[in-house]
Coordinates of C-alpha atoms in Angstrom, one line a residue:
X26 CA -71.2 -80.4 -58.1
X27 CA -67.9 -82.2 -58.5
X28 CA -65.8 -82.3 -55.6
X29 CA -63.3 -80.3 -57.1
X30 CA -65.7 -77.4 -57.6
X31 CA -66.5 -77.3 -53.6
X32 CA -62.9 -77.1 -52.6
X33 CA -62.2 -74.2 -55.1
X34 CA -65.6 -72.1 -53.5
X35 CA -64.0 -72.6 -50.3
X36 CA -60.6 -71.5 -51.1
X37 CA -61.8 -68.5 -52.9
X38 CA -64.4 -67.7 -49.8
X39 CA -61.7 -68.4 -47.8
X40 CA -59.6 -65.6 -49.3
X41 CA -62.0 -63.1 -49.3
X42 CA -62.7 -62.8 -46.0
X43 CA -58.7 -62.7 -44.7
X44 CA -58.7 -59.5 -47.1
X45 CA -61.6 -58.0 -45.5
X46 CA -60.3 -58.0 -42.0
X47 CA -57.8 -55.0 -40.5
X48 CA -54.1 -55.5 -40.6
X49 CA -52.4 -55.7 -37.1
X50 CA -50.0 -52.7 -36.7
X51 CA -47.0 -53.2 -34.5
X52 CA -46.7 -51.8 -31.6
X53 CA -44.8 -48.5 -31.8
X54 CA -41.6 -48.2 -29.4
X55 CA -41.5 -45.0 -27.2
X56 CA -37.8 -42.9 -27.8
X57 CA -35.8 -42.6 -24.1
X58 CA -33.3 -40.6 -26.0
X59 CA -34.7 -37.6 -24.5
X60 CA -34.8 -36.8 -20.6
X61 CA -37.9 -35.7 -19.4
X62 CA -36.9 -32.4 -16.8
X63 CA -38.2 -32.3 -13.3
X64 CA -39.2 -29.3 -11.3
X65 CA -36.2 -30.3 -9.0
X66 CA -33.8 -29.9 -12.2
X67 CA -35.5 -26.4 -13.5
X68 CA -34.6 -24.9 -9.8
X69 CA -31.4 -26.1 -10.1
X70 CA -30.6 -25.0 -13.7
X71 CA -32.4 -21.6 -12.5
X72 CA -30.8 -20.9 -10.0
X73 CA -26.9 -21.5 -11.5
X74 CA -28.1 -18.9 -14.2
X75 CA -28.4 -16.3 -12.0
X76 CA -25.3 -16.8 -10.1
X77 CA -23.6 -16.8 -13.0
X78 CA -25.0 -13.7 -14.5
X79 CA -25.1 -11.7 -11.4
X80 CA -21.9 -10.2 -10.5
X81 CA -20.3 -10.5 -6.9
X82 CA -19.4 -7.1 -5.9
X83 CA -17.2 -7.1 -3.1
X84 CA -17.2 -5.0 0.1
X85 CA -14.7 -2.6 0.6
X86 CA -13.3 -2.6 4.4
X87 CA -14.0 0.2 6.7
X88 CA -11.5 2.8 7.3
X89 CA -9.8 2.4 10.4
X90 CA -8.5 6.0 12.6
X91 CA -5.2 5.9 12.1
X92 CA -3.1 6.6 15.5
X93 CA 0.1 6.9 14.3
X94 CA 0.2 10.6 14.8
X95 CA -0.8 10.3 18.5
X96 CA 1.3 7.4 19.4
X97 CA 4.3 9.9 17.7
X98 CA 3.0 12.5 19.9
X99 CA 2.7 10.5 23.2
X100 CA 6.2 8.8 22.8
X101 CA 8.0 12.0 22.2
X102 CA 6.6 13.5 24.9
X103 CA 7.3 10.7 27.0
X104 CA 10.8 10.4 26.0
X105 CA 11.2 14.3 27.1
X106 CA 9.9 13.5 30.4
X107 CA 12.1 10.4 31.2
X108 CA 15.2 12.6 30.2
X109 CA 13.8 15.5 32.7
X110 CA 13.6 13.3 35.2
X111 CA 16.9 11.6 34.6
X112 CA 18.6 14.7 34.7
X113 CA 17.4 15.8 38.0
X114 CA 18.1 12.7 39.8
X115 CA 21.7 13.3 38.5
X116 CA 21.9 16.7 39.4
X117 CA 20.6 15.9 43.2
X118 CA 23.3 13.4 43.5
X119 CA 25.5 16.7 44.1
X120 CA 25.8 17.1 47.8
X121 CA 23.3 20.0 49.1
X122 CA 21.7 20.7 45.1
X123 CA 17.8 20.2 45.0
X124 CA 15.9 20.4 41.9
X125 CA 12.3 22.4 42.2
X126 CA 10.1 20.9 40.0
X127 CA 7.7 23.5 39.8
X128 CA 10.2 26.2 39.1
X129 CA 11.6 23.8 36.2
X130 CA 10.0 24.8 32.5
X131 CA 10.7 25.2 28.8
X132 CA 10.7 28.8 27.8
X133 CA 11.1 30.6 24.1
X134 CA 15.1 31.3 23.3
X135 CA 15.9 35.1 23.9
X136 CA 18.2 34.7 21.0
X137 CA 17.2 33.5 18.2
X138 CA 19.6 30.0 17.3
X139 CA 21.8 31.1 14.3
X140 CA 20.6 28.1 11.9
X141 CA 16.8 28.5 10.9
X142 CA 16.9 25.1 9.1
X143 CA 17.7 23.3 12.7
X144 CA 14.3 24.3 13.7
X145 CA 15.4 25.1 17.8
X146 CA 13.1 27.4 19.5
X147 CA 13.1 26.7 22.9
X148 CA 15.3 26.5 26.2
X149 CA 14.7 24.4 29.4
X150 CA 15.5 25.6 32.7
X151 CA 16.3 23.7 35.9
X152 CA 15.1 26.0 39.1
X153 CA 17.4 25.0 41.4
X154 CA 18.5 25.7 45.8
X155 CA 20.8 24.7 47.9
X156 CA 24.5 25.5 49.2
X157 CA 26.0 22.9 47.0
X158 CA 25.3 25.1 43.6
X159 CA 28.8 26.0 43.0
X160 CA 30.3 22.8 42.8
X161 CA 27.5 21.9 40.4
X162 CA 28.3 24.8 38.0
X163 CA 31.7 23.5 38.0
X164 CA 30.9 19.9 37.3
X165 CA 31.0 20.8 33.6
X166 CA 31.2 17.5 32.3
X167 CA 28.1 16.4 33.8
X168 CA 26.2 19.6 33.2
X169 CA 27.5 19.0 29.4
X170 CA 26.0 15.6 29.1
X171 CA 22.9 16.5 30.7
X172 CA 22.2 19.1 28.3
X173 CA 23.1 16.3 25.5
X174 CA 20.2 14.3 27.0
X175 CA 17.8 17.1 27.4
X176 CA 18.4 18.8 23.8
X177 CA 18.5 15.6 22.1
X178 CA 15.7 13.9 23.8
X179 CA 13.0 17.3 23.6
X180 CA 12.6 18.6 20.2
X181 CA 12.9 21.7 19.4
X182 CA 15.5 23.0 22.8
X183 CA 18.4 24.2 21.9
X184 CA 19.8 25.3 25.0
X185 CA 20.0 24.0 28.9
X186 CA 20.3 27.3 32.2
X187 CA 21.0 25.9 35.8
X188 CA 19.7 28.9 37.8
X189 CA 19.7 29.3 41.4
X190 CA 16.0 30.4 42.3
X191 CA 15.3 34.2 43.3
X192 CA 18.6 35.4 42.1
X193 CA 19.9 36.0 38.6
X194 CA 23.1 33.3 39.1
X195 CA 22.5 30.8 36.4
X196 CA 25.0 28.7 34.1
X197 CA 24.1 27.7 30.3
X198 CA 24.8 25.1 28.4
X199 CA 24.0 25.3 24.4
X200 CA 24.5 23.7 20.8
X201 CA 25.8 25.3 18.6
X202 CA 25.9 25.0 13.8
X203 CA 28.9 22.5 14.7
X204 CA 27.2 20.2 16.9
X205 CA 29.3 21.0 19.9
X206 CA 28.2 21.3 23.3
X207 CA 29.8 24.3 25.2
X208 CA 28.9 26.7 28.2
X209 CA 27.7 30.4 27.1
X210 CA 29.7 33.6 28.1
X211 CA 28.8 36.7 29.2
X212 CA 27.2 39.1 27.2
X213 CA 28.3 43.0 27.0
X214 CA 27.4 45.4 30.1
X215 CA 24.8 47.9 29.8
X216 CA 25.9 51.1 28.1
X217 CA 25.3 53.4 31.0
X218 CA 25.1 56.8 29.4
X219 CA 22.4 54.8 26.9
X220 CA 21.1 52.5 29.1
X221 CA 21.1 50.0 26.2
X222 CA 22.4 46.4 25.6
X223 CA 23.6 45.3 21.6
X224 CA 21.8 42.6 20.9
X225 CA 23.3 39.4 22.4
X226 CA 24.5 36.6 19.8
X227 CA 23.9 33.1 19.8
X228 CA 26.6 31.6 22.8
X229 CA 25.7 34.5 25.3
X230 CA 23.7 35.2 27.9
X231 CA 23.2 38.3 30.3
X232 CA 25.4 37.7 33.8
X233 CA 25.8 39.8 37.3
X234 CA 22.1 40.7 37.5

């Protein structure tokens, strides 16, 4: 066999057996592109869902007592008193005049005060004693300013008697529509034959009992 011969057997054997063997396959690269989600991250996600999808409903505050209507009702009373008290310490500043306290009240007005709308239902008496009475009766500009501060200051009075306890001596002092302050007069005398009285207006009061 001529040289040339051999080398073509081998070449041809050669050939064969590359094509029989496998062809190596390149390694596939894993994608990153997508994250892979931890059970920390699924909580988290989880839990901002329903936060967002439940609604926050907010609490509405508890009703507190209101006290306005009792504080009103304490400081008006309060601002009554003061003036009752004022008054008396002026009225005892007139030599031999003592003011009784418990003899002192509010009482309904006999005569009904001409102007509905005012809303005056009530008159305050001092009980007084004491030799000095006379000259207090005539100290009309004081007795007119303390009924100013006694009508003004208790709601509802519309009139102000001095009396002198356990006889029927007793000055008043009244408002009237106007706004003016001013002492009351006499009423009319019993009608002896009748033994009847007309009905006294506002501004008068019964005297000489």
């Amino acid at each position: 066999m001529s040289k040339f011969k051999l080398f073509g057997l081998l070449a041809l054997s050669y050939s064969l057996i590359s094509c029989g063997q496998p062809q190596a396959t390149a390694p596939t690269a894993t994608s990153n592109a997508t994250p892979i989600a931890t059970s920390t991250a699924i909580a988290q996600t989880t839990t901002a869902t329903q936060a967002t999808q439940t609604p926050t409903v907010a609490k509405s505050p508890e009703p507190q007592p209101s006290a306005t209507v009792s504080t009103e009702t304490v400081n008006t009373a309060d601002l009554c008193n003061k003036a009752i008290r004022q008054s008396t310490i002026r009225l005892e500043t007139i030599p031999n005049v003592t003011v009784v306290t418990g003899d002192s009240k509010f009482a309904p007005l006999k005569t009904p005060y001409p102007d509905e709308k005012a809303a005056l239902s009530r008159s305050y008496t001092f009980g007084m004693r004491g030799s000095g009475l006379e000259n207090a009766w005539k100290s009309r500009e004081l007795l007119t300013e303390v009924t100013k501060e006694i009508t003004t200051s208790c709601i509802g009075t519309a009139a102000v008697t001095f009396a002198r306890l356990g006889s029927g001596e007793a000055y008043t002092m009244g408002i009237f529509p106007d706004g003016s302050i001013k002492p009351f007069t006499c009423g009319a005398d019993y009608d002896g034959p009748r033994g009847t009285r007309p009905p006294l207006p506002w501004g008068q009061e019964i005297c000489g009992l």
